Short mmCIF file of C-alpha atoms in Angstrom, two decimals:
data_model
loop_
_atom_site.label_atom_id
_atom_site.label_comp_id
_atom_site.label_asym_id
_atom_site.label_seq_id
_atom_site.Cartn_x
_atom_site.Cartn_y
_atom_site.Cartn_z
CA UNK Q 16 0.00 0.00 0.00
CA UNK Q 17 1.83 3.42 -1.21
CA UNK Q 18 1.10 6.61 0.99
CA UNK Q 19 0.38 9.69 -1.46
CA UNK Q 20 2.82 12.65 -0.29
CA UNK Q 21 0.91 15.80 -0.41
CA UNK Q 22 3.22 18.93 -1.00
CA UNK Q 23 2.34 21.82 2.07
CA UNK Q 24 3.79 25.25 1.92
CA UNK Q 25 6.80 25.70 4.63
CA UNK Q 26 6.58 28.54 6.97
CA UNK Q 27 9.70 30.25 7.38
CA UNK Q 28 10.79 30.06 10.78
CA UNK Q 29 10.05 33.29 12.96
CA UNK Q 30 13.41 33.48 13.95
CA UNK Q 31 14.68 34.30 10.47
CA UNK Q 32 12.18 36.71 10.57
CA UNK Q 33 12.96 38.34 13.67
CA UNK Q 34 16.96 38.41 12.73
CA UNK Q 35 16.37 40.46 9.96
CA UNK Q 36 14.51 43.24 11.69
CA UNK Q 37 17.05 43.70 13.91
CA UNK Q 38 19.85 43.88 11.43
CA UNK Q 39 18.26 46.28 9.73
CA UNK Q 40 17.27 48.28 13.29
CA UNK Q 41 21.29 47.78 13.82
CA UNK Q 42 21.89 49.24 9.68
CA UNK Q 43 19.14 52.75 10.63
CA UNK Q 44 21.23 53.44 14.21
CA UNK Q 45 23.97 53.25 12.64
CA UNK Q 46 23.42 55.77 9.79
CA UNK Q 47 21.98 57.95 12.74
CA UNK Q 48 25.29 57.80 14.61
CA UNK Q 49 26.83 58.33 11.23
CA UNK Q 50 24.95 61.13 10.64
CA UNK Q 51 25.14 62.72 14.20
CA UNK Q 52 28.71 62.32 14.11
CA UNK Q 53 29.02 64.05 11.24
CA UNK Q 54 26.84 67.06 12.17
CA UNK Q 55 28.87 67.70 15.01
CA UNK Q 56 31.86 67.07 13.14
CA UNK Q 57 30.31 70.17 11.01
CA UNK Q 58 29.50 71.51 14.08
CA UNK Q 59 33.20 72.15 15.65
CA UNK Q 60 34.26 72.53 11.84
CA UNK Q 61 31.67 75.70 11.16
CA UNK Q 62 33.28 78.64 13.94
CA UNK Q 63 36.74 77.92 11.54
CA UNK Q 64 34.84 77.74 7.89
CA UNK Q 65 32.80 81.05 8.94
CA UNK Q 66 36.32 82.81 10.43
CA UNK Q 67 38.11 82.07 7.17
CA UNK Q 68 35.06 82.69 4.60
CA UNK Q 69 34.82 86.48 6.46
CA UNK Q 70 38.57 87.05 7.13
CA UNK Q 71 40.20 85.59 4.09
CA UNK Q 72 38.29 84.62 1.09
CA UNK Q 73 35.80 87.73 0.97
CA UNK Q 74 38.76 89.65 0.95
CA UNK Q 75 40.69 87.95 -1.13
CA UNK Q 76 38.01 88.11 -3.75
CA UNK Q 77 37.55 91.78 -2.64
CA UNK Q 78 40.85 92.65 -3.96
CA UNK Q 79 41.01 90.38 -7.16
CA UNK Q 80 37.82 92.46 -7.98
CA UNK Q 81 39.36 95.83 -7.29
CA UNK Q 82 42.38 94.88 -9.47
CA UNK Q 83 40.12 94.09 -12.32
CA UNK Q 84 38.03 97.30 -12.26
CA UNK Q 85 39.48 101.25 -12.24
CA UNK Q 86 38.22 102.42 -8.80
CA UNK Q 87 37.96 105.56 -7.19
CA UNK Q 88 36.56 106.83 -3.83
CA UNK Q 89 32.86 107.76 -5.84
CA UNK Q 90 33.21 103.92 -6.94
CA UNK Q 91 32.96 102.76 -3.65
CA UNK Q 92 29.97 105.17 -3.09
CA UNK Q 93 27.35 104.04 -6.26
CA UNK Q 94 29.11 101.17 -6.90
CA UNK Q 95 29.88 101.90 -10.65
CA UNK Q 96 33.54 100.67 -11.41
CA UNK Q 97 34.08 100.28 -14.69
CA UNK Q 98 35.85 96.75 -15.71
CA UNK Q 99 39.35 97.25 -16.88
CA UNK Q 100 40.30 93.96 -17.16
CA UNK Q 101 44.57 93.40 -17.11
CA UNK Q 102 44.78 97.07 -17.39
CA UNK Q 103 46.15 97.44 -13.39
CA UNK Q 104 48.58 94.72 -13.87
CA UNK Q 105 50.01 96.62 -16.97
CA UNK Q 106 50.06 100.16 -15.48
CA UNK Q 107 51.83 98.15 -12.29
CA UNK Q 108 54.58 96.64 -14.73
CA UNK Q 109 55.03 99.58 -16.35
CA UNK Q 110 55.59 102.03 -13.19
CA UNK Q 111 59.49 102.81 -12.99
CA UNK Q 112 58.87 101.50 -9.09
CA UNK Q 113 57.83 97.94 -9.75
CA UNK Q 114 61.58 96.57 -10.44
CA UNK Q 115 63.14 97.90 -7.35
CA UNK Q 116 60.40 97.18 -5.69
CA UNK Q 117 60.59 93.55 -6.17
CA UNK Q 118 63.93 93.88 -6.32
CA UNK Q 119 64.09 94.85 -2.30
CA UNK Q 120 61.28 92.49 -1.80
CA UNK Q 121 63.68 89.63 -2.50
CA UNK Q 122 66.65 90.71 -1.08
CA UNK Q 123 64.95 92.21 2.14
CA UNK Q 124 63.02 88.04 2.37
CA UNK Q 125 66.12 86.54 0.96
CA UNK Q 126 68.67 87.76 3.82
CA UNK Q 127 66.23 88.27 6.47
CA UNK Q 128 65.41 84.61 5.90
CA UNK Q 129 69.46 83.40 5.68
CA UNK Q 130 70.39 84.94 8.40
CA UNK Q 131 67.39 84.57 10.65
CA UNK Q 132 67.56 80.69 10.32
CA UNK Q 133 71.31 80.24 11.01
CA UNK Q 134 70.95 82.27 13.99
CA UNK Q 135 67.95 80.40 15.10
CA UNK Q 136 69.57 77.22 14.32
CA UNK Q 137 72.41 78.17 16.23
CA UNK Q 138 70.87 79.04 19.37
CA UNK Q 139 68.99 76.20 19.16
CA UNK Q 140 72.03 73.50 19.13
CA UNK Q 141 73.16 75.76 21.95
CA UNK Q 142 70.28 75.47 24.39
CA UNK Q 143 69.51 72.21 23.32
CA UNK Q 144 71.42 70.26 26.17
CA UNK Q 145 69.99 72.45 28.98
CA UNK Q 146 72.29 74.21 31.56
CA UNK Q 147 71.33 76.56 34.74
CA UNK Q 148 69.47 79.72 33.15
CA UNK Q 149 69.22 77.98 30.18
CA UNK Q 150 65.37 78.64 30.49
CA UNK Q 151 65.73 81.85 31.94
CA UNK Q 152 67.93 82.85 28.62
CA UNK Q 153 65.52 81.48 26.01
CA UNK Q 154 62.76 83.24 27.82
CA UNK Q 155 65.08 85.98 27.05
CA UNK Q 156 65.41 85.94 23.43
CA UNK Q 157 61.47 85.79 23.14
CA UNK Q 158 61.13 89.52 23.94
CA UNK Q 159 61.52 90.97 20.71
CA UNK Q 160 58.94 88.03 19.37
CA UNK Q 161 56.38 89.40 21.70
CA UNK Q 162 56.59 93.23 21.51
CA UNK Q 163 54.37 94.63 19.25
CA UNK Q 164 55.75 95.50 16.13
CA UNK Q 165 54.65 99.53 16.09
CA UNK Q 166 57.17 99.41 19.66
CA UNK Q 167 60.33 97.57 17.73
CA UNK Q 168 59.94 99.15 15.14
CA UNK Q 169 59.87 102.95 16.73
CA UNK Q 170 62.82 101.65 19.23
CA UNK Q 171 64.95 100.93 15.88
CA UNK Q 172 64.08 103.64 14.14
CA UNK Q 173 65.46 106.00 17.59
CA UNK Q 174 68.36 103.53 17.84
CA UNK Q 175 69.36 104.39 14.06
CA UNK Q 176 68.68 107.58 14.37
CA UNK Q 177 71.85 109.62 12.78
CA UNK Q 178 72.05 112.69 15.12
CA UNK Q 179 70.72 110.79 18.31
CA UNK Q 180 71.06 107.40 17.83
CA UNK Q 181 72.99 105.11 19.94
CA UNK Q 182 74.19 103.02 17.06
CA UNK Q 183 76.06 106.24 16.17
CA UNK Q 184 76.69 106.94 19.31
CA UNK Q 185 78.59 103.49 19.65
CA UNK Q 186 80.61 104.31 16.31
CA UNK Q 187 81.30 107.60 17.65
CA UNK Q 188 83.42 105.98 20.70
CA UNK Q 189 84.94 103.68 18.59
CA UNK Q 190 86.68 106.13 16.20
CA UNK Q 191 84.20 105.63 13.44
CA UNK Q 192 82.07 108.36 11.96
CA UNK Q 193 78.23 108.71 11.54
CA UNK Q 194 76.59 106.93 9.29
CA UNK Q 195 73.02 107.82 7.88
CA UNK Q 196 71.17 104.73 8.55
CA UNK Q 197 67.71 105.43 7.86
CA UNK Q 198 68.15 108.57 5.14
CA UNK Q 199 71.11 107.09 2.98
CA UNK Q 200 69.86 104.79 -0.04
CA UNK Q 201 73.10 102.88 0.65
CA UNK Q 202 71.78 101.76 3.94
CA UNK Q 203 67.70 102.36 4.70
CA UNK Q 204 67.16 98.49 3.00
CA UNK Q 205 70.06 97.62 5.89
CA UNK Q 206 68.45 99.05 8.12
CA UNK Q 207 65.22 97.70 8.22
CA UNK Q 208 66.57 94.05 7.40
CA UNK Q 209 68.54 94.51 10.54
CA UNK Q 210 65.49 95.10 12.60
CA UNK Q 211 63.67 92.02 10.60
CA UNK Q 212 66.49 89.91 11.81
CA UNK Q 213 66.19 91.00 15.09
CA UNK Q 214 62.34 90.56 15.22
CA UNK Q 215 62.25 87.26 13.38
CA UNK Q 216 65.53 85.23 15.15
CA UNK Q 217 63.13 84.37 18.49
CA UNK Q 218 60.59 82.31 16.24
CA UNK Q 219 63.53 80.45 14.70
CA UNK Q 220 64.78 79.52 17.63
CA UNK Q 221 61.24 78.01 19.00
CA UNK Q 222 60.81 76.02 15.98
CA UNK Q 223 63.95 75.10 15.47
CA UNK Q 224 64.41 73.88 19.31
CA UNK Q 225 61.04 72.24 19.67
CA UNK Q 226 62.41 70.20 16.41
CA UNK Q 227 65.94 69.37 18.09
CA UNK Q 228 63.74 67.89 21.32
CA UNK Q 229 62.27 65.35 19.08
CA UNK Q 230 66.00 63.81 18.28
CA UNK Q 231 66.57 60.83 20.36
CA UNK Q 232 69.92 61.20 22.57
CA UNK Q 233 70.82 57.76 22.08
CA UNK Q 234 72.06 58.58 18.35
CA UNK Q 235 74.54 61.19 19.77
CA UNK Q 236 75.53 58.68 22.14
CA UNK Q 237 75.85 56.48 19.53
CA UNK Q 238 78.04 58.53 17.38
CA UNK Q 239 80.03 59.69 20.66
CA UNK Q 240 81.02 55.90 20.77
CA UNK Q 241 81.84 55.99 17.22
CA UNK Q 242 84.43 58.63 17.42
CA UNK Q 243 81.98 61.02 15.92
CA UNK Q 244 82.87 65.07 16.92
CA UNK Q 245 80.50 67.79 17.23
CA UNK Q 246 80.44 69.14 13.83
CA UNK Q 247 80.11 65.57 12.55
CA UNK Q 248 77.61 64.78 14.92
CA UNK Q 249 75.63 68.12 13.81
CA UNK Q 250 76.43 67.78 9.69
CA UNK Q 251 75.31 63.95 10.05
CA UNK Q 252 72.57 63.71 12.72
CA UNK Q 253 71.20 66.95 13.67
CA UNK Q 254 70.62 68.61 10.31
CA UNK Q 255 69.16 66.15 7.94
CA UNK Q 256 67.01 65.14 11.15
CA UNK Q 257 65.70 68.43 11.10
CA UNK Q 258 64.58 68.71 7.68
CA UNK Q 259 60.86 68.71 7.93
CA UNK Q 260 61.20 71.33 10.50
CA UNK Q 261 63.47 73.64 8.69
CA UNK Q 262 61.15 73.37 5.80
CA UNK Q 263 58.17 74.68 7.64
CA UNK Q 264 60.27 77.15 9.44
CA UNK Q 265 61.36 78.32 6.13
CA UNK Q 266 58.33 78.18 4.76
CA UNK Q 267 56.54 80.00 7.53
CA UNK Q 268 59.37 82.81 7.41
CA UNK Q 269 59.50 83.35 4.11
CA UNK Q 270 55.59 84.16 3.61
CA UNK Q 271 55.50 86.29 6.94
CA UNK Q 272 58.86 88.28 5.43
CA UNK Q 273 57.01 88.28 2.02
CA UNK Q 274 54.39 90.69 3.84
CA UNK Q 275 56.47 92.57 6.08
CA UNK Q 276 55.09 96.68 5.65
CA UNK Q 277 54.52 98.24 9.67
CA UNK Q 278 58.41 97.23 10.20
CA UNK Q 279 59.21 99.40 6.94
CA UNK Q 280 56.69 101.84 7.00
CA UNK Q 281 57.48 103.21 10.26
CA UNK Q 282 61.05 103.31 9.93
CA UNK Q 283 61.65 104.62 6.32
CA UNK Q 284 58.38 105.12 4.53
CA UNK Q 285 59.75 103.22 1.76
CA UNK Q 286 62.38 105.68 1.18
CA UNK Q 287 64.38 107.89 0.44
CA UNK Q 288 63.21 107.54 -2.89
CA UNK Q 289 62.67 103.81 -3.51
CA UNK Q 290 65.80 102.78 -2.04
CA UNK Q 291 63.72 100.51 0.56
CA UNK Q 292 60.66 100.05 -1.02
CA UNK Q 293 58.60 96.50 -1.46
CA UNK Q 294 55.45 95.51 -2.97
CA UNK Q 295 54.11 95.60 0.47
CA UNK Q 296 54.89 99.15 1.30
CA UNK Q 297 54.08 100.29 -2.39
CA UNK Q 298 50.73 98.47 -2.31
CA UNK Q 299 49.71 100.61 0.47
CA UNK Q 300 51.41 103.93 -0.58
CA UNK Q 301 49.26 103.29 -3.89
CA UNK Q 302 46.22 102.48 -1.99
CA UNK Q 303 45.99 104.87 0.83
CA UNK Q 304 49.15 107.04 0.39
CA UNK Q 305 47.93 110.10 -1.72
CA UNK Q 306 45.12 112.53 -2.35
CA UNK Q 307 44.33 110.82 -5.14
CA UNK Q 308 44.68 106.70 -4.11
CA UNK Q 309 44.73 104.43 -7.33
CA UNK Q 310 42.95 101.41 -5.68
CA UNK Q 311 43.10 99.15 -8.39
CA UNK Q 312 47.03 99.64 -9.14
CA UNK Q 313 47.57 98.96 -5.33
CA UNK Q 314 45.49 95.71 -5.42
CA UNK Q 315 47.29 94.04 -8.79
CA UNK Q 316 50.41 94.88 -6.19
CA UNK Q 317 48.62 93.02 -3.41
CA UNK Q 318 47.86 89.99 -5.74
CA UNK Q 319 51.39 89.63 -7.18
CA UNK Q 320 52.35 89.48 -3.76
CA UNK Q 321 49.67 86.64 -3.26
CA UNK Q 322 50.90 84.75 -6.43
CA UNK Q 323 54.39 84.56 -5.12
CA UNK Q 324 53.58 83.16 -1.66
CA UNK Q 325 51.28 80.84 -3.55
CA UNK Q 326 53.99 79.56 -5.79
CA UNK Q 327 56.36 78.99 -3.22
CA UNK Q 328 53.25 77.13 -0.97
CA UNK Q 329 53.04 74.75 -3.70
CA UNK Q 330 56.83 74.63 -4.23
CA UNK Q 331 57.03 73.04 -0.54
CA UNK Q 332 54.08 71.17 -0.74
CA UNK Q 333 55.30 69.50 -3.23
CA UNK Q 334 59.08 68.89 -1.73
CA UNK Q 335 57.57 67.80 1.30
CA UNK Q 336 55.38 64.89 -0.48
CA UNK Q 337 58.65 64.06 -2.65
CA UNK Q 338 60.53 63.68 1.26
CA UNK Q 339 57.22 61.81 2.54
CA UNK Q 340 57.68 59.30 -0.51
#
């Protein structure tokens, strides 16, 4: 006698069921978190995208606009600036200024940054073992970092003063005549580079000794055992170890030099004649220095300045990934 099978439906099992609702509870809290995370990632992130929208690309675009329109002071009022298109950039290239201008723009960024580093570097190495005071001393060398720059700048300016200076005053007992610092076109450019030096040596030094920290001792002990002396130890260990940091140090300097104008301003005006004059300082004398201010020439000034910090920003950008690789 054969039984007939008889095909039923199967029901699937409730816990199969069951396992997929929560997996898919598990899959929506987890895009929540996702998504609360990153809305307070935004969150933090928004203060710093507001600060640099207002501060830094409104004005940027502010000035690429003025340099591609002729205005004037009743511009600014109706708004009616006619577009001019290259037409700053070619009256700027054209001015008899614009070569010695960039001319003492690179030399004024060139030596401030040379010498600025190698005394940095220099105090560094030396307070980088640590004695009594040692503290005390680099403390020291951060005062002319933290004065405002209208103060250094007016205490140079008295201190190379030629009748009542006490540079000159120094020469004088010395035997040597005075010399016009800040009204000889021989020496107004070494003037205010001395006073860049002075003002930019302190940050060197931080960077530079924050970097040296990082060094382990025991390769210097190492190289002690190895018959290694001090100027080997520094030409083998110390400076190629401190390559990323010099190039940020660098790079940081030479930007910040790039833009120096209070420093200049206040102690020659630019002058006498153009004998210390940058694009910084003849940016603003365009813009603001006259009866009659030529607002557009002053910005294409402005954005050749920009161009050349941007050029060097990629310049080390791209150094740095060729070190990274």
């Amino acid at each position: 006698m054969t039984l007939a099978r008889t095909d039923r439906p199967r029901k699937r099992p409730a816990a199969s069921s069951g396992a997929a609702t929560q997996a898919g509870r598990r899959e929506s809290a987890l895009r929540q978190r996702r998504r609360r995370s990153q809305l307070t990632a935004w969150a933090f992130a928004a203060p710093l995208v507001v600060y640099l929208a207002v501060f830094y690309v409104y004005p940027l675009y502010r000035n690429v606009d003025l340099s591609l329109h002729t205005y004037t002071v009743r511009s600014f009022v109706d708004g009616n600036a006619p577009f001019s298109g290259w037409d700053n950039f070619a009256t700027v290239f054209d001015d008899p200024t614009f070569w010695p201008a960039l001319r003492n723009t690179m030399v004024f960024t060139v030596a401030s940054l040379v010498v600025q580093y190698t005394a940095g570097l220099a105090l560094a190495v030396f307070f980088r073992k640590g004695f009594r005071l040692s503290a005390t001393l680099r403390a020291l060398f951060l005062v002319p970092w933290l004065l405002p720059l209208i103060v250094s700048s007016s205490t140079w300016a008295w201190m190379l003063n030629s009748e009542s200076g006490v540079v000159n005053w120094a020469l004088h007992l010395v035997g040597i005549g005075p010399v016009d610092w800040l009204t000889s076109p021989h020496w107004a450019l070494v003037s205010v580079i001395l006073a860049n030096i002075w003002i930019g040596i302190p940050f060197n030094l931080v960077i530079l000794h924050s970097g040296l920290q990082n060094i382990p001792a025991e390769i210097y002990e190492a190289a002690s055992l190895d018959g290694a002396n001090p100027w080997q130890q520094f030409r083998r260990i110390t400076f190629p170890l401190l390559r990323p940091v010099t190039a940020i140090t660098l790079m940081l300097g030479f930007v910040y030099t790039l833009k120096v104008f209070d420093l200049i301003w206040i102690m020659t005006k630019g002058g006498p004649g153009d004998s210390s004059s940058t694009l910084a300082t003849w940016s603003y004398e365009l813009g603001f220095g006259s009866l009659l201010p030529r607002f557009g020439p002053g910005a294409a000034v402005g954005n050749i300045l920009i161009l050349i910090a941007l050029v060097f920003g990629l310049f080390y950008i791209r150094t740095t990934r060729r070190q990274d690789a």
